[in-house]
Coordinates of C-alpha atoms and ligand atoms in Angstrom, one line a residue:
X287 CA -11.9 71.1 -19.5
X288 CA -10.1 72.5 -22.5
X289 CA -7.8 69.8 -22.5
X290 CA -10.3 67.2 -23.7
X291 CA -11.4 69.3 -26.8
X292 CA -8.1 70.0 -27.7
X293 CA -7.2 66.1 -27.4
X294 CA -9.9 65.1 -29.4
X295 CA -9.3 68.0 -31.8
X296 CA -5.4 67.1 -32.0
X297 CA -6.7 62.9 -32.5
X298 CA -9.1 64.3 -35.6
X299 CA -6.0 65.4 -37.3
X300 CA -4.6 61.8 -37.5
X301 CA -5.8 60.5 -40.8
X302 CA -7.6 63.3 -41.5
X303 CA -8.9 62.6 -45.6
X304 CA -10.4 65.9 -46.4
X305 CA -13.8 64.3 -46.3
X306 CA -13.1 62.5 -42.8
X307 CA -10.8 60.3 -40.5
X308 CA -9.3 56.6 -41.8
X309 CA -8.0 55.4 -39.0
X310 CA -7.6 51.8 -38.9
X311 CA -6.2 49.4 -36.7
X312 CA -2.5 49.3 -37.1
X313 CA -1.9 52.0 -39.8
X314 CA -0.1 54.9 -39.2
X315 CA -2.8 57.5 -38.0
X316 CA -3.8 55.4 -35.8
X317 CA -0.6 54.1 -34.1
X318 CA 0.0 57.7 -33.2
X319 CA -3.4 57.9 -31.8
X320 CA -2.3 55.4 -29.4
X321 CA 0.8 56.5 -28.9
X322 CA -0.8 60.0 -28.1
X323 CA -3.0 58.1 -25.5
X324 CA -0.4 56.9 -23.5
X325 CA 1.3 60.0 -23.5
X326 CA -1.2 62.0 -22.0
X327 CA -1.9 59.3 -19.9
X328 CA 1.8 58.6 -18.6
X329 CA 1.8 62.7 -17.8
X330 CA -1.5 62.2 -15.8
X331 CA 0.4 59.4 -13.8
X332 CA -1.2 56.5 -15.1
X333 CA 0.3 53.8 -15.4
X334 CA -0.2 52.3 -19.1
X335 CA 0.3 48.5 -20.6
X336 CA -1.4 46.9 -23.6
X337 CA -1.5 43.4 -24.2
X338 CA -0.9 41.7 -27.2
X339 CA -4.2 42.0 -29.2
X340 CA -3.3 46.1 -29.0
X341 CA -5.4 47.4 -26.5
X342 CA -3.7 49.8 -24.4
X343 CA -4.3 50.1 -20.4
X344 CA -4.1 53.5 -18.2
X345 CA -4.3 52.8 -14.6
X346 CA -4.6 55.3 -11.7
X347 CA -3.7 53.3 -8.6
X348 CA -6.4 52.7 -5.8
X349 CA -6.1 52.5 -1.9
X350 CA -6.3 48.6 -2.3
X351 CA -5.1 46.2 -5.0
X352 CA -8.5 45.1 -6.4
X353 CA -9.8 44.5 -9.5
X354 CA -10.6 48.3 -11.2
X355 CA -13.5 50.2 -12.2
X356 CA -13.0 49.9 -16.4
X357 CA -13.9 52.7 -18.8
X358 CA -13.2 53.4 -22.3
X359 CA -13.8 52.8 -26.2
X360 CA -11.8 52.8 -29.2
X361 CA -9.4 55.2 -31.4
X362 CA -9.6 53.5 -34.6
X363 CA -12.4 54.7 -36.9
X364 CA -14.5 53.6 -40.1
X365 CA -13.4 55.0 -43.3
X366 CA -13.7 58.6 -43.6
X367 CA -15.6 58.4 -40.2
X368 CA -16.0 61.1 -37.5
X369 CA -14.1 62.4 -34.5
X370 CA -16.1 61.2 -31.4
X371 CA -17.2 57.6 -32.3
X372 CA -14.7 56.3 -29.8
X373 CA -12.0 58.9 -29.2
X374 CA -14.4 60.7 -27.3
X375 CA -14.6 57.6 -24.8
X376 CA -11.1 57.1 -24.9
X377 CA -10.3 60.6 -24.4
X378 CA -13.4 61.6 -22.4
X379 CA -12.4 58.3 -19.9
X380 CA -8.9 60.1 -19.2
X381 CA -10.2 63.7 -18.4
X382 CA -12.7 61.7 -16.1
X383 CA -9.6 60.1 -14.4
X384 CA -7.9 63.4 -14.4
X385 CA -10.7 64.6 -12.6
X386 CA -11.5 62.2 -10.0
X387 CA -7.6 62.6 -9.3
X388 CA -7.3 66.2 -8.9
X389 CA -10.3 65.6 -6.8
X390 CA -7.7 64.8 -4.0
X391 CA -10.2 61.8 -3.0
X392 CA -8.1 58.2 -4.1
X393 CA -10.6 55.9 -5.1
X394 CA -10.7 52.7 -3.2
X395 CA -10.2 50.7 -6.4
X396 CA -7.7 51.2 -9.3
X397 CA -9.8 53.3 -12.0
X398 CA -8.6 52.1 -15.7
X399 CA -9.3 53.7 -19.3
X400 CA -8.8 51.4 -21.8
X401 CA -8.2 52.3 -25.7
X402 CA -9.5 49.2 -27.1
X403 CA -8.1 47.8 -30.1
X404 CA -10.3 47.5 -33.6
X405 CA -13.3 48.1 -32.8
X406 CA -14.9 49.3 -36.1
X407 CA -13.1 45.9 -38.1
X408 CA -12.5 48.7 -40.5
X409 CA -9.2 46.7 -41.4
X410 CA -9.6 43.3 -40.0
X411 CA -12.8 41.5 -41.1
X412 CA -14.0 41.4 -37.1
X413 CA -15.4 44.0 -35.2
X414 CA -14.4 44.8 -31.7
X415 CA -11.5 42.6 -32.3
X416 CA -9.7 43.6 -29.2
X417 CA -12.1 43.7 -26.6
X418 CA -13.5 40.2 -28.1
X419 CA -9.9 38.6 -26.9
X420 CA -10.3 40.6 -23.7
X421 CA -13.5 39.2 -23.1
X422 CA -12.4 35.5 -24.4
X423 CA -15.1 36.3 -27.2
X424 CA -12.7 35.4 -29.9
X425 CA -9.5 32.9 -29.1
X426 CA -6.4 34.7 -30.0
X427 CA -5.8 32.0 -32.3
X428 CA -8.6 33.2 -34.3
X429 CA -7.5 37.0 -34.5
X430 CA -3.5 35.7 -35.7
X431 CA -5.3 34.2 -38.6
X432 CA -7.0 37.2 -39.7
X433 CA -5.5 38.8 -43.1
X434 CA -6.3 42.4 -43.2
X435 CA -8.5 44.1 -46.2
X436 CA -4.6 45.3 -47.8
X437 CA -3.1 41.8 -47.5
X438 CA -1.3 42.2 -44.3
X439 CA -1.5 39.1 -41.4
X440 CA -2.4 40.3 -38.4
X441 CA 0.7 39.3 -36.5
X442 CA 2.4 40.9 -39.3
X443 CA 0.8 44.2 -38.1
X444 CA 0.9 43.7 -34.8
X445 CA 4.7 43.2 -34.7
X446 CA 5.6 45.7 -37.3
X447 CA 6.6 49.5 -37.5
X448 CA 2.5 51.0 -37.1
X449 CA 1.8 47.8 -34.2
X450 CA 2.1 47.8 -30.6
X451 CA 3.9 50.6 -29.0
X452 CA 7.5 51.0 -28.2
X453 CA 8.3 51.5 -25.1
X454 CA 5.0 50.3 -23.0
X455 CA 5.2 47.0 -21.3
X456 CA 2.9 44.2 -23.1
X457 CA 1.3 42.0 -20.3
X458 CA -1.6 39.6 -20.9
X459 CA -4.6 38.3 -18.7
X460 CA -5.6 41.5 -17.4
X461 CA -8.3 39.8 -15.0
X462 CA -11.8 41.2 -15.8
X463 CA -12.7 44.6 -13.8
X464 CA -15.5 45.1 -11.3
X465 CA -17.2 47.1 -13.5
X466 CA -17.1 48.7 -17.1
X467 CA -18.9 52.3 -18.1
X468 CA -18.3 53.2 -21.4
X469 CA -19.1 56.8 -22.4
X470 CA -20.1 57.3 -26.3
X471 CA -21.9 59.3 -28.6
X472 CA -25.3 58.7 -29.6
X473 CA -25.1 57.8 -33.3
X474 CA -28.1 58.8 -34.1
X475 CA -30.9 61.4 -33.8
X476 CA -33.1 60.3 -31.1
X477 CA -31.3 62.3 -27.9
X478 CA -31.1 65.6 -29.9
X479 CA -35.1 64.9 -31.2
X480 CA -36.1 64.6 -27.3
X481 CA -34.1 66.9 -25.7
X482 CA -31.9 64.7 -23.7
X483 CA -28.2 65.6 -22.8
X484 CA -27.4 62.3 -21.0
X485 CA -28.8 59.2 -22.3
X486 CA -28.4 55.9 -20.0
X487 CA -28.1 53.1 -22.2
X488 CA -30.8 49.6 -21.8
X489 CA -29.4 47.4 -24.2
X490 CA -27.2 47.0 -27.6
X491 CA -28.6 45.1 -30.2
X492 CA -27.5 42.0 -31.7
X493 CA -25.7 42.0 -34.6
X494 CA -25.4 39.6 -37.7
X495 CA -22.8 40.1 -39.8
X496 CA -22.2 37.4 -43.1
X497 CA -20.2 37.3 -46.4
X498 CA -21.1 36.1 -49.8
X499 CA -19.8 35.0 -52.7
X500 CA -21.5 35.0 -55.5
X501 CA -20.0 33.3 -58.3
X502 CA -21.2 33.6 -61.9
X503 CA -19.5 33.4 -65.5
X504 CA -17.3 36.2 -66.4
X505 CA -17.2 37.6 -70.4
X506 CA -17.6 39.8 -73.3
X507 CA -19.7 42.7 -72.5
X508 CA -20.6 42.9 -76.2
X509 CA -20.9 39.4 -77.2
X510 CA -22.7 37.6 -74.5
X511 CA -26.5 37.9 -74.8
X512 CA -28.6 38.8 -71.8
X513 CA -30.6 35.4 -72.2
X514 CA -27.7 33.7 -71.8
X515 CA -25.7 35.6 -68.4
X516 CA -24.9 34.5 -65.2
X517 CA -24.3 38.1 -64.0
X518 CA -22.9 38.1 -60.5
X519 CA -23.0 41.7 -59.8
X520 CA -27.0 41.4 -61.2
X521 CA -27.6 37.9 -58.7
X522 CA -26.0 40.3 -56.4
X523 CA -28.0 43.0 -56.7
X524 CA -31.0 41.2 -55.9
X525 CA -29.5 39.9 -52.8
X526 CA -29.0 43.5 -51.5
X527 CA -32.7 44.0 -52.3
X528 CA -33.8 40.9 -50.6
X529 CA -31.5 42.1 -47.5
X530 CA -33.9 45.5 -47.4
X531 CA -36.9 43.5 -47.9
X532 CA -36.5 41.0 -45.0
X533 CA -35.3 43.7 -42.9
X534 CA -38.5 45.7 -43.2
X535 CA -40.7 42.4 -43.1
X536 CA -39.4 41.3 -39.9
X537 CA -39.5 44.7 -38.4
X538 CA -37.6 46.4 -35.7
X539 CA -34.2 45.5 -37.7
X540 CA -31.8 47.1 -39.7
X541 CA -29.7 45.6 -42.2
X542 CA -27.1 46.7 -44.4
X543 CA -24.8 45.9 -47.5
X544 CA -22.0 48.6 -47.3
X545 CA -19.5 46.3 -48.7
X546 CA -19.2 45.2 -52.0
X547 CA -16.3 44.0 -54.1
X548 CA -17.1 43.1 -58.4
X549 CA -14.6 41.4 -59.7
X550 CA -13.0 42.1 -62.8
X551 CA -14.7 45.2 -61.9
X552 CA -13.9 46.3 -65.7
X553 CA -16.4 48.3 -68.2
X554 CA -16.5 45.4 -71.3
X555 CA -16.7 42.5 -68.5
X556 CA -19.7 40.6 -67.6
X557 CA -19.1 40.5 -63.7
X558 CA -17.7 37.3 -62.9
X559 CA -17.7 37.2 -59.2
X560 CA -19.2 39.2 -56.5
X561 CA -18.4 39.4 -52.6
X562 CA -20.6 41.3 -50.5
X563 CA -21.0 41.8 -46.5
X564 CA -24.4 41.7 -45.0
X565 CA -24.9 43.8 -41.2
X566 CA -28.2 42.7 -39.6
X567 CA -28.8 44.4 -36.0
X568 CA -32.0 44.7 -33.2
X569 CA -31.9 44.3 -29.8
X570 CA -34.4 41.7 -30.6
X571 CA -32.2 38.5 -31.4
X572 CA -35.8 36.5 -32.6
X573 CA -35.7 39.1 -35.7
X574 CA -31.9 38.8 -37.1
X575 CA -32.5 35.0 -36.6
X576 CA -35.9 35.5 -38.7
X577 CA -33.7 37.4 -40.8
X578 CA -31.4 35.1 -41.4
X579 CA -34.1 32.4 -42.5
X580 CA -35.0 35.0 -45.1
X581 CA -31.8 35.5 -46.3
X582 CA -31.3 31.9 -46.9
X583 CA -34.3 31.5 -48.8
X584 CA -33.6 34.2 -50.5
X585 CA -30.1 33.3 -51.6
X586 CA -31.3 30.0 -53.0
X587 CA -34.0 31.1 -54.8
X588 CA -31.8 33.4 -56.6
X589 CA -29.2 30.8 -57.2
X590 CA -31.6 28.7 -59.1
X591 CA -32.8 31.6 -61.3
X592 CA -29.9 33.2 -62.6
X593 CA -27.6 30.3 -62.6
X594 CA -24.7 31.5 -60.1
X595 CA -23.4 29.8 -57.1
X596 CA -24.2 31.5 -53.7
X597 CA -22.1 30.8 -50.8
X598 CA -23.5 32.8 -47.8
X599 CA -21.5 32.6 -44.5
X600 CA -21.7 33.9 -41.1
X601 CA -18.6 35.8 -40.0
X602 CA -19.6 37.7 -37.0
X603 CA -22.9 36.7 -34.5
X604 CA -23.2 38.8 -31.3
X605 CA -26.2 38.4 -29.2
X606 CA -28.0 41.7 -28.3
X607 CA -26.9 42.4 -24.7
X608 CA -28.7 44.3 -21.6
X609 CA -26.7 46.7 -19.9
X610 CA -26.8 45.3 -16.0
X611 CA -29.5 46.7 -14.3
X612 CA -27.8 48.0 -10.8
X613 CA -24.9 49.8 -12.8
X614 CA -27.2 51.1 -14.9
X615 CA -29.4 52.4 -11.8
X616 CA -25.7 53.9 -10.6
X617 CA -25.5 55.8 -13.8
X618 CA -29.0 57.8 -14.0
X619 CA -28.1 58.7 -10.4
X620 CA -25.1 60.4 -11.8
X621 CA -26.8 61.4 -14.8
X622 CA -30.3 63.0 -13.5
X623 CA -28.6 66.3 -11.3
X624 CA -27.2 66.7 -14.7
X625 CA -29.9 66.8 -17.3
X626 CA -33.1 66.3 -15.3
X627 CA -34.3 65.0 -18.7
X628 CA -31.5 62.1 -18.6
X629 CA -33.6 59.2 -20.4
X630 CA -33.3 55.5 -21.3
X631 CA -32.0 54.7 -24.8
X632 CA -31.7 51.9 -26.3
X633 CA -28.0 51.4 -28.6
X634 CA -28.4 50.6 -32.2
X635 CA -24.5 50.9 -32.8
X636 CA -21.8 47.8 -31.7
X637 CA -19.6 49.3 -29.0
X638 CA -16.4 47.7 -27.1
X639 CA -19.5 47.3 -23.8
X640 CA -21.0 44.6 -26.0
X641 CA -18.1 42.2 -25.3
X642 CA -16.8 43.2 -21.8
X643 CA -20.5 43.2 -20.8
X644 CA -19.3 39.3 -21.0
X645 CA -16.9 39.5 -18.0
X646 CA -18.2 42.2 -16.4
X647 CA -21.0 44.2 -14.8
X648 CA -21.7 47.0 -18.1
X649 CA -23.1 50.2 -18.9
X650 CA -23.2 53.5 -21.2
X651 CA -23.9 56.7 -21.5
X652 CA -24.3 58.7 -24.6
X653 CA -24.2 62.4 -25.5
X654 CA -26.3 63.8 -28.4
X655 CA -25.1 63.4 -31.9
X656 CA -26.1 67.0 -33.9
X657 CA -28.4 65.7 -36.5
X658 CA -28.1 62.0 -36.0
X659 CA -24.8 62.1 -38.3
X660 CA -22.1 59.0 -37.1
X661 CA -19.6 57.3 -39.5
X662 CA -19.6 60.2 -41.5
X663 CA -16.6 63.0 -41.3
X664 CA -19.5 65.5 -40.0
X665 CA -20.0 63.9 -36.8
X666 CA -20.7 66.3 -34.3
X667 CA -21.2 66.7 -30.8
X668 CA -21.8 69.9 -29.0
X669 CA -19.2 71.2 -26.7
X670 CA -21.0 71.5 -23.5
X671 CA -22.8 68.0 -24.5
X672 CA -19.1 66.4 -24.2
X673 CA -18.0 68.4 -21.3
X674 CA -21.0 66.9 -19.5
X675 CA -20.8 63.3 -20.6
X676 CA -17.2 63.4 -19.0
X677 CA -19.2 64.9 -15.3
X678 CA -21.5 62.1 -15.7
X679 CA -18.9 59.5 -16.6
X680 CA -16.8 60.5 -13.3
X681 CA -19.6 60.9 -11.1
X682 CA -20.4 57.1 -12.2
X683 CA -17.0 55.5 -12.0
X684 CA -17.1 57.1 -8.2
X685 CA -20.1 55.5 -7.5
X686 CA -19.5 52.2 -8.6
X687 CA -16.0 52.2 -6.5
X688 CA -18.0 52.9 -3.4
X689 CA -21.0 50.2 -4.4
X690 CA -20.2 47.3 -2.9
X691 CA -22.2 45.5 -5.2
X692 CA -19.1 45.4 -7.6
X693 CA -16.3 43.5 -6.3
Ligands
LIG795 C1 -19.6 50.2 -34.9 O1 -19.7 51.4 -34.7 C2 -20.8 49.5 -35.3 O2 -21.8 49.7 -34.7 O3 -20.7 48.9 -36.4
LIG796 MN1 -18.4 53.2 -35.1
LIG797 MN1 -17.8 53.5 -31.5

């Protein structure tokens, strides 16, 4: 099993920062990420496509021509994030290939590990941009108009030197599999808390995600007095508060302003303009709607004291989604002669599942994440913990091609 730590190990070097991993969609790092996927997948005997919203296909043939048994996750990562949020289900999905195949038993149905295309919108203001075409989430239409956060159109990546990959055939309307397993890491600190190796995932919650502009009157730092400001970075502020407040009002929600752009963004300059993103999650879609109300309110009350224009505006809305209840039955069975402590776990974190769980039958399983630490450069994972992930992830994808259930 060395070969998957030493994949994983050789992916953490691509955009390493000193402090973590950038790897966004369509830069350089991660272009050779994908490129490195199909490598190692090509030498397994896959055979590997991508399509044209990037994601990249590795297929190890079945006995009969039927739709296939769908793993996988993502390479591209937040900024300065970790080295397992997604290229451990990328890579971990190929060693489970590699196994079931040197297991000299062909599975009935094609098995497939896909490296799905930006999932973390770390680049392009959408998350799980490529598995939302797959899924016919987003129209393609939609993801060509998208203008990355350095200027560059999305067909202008796509088609240029750090895009799709030389050399591997591009083929669209892969037809949805029979089922999808994706294998991730935890995220946070629950598993390691409880003493679970193999966690079986229930559900992934919902997630809001909005952008706003908030518009006040730049000026003279020194000149302007405070009676008289329409501060946009001070309007602004109090939206982020009010974005903590509803959260914890409502209950059972997280939410979360990690982007923020002030513009002049100068010393001796009143802040003339603010934009901001707002990520509201639970697997309770009731409480990021009753969010949302809050939000509102909030917004407009804020307008009308400071005297700055608020223009608040969903961008992303995915409903929280169950993981299907027979697949998920399918994967404790693999997961309980592994860690007789395997335990339901709910996902806080967006994955790739959340969209193909659209098309097809879904579910996850996580390892432990060492102190809860995800989108951070010390993301960790134990050894063993990913070595076992990869037993469970096999045993699964061998049980759903014998369940006739998925077809
Ligand atoms: C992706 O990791 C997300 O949950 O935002
Ligand atoms: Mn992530
Ligand atoms: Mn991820």
């Amino acid at each position: 099993m060395t070969t998957l730590h030493g994949r994983l190990d050789e992916l953490a070097t691509l955009g390493a920062t000193g402090e973590g991993i950038d790897r966004a969609l369509f830069t350089a790092p991660e272009r050779v990420a994908r490129e490195r996927f199909a490598a190692w997948s090509a030498a397994a005997g896959l055979r590997v496509e991508q399509d044209r919203a990037g994601n990249v296909f590795a297929r190890l043939a079945g006995r009969e021509d039927l739709p296939p048994v769908q793993c996988g996750s993502h390479l591209d990562t937040v900024r300065n994030g970790g080295a397992y949020d997604g290229a451990y289900g990328v890579v971990g999905g190929l060693a489970a290939l590699e196994r079931i195949a040197a297991s000299g038993t062909r599975p009935r149905r094609p098995l497939e590990v896909v490296a799905w295309a930006g999932e973390e919108g770390s680049r392009f203001p959408l998350g799980c941009l490529g598995s939302a075409v797959y899924a016919g989430l987003t129209p393609y239409d939609e993801v060509c108009a998208l203008v990355g956060d350095d200027g560059e159109p999305f067909p202008q990546a796509l088609h240029g030197p750090t895009g799709l990959l030389a050399g591997v055939p591009v083929r669209d309307g892969f037809p949805p599999p029979a089922a999808y397993l994706e294998l991730h890491i935890e995220q946070g600190p629950v598993m390691e808390r409880d003493g679970v190796r193999l966690g079986v995932v229930t559900a992934i919650a919902g997630q809001r995600r909005y952008r706003a502009v908030i518009d006040g009157v730049a000026g003279h730092a020194g000149t302007i007095p405070m009676a008289g400001r329409a501060d946009a970075l001070c309007a602004a502020s109090e939206l982020v508060l009010a974005v903590e407040r509803a959260t914890r009002e409502v209950g059972e929600a997280v939410g979360t302003v990690g982007h923020l752009v002030v513009e002049p963004n100068q010393t001796n300059i009143v802040p003339g303009r603010v934009t901001l993103r707002i990520d509201v999650r639970s697997v309770d879609d009731a409480r990021t709607l009753a969010i949302e109300g809050r939000l509102n309110a909030a917004a407009i009350a804020i307008q009308a004291e400071r005297g700055v224009r608020i223009a608040l505006e969903a961008i992303e809305t995915r409903a929280a989604v169950p993981m299907d209840a027979r697949l998920r039955e399918l994967v404790r069975g693999a997961c309980l002669p592994l860690d007789p402590r395997a335990a339901d776990i709910a996902s806080g974190a967006g994955h790739d599942a959340m969209c193909v769980a659209h098309v097809a039958p879904t579910a996850m399983i996580f390892v432990p994440s060492i102190g809860g630490r995800s989108h951070v450069g010390d993301e960790r994972t134990a050894p063993a913990d990913l070595e076992l992930g990869v037993e469970a992830l096999a045993a699964a994808l061998v049980a759903a091609d014998r369940d006739p259930a998925f077809t």
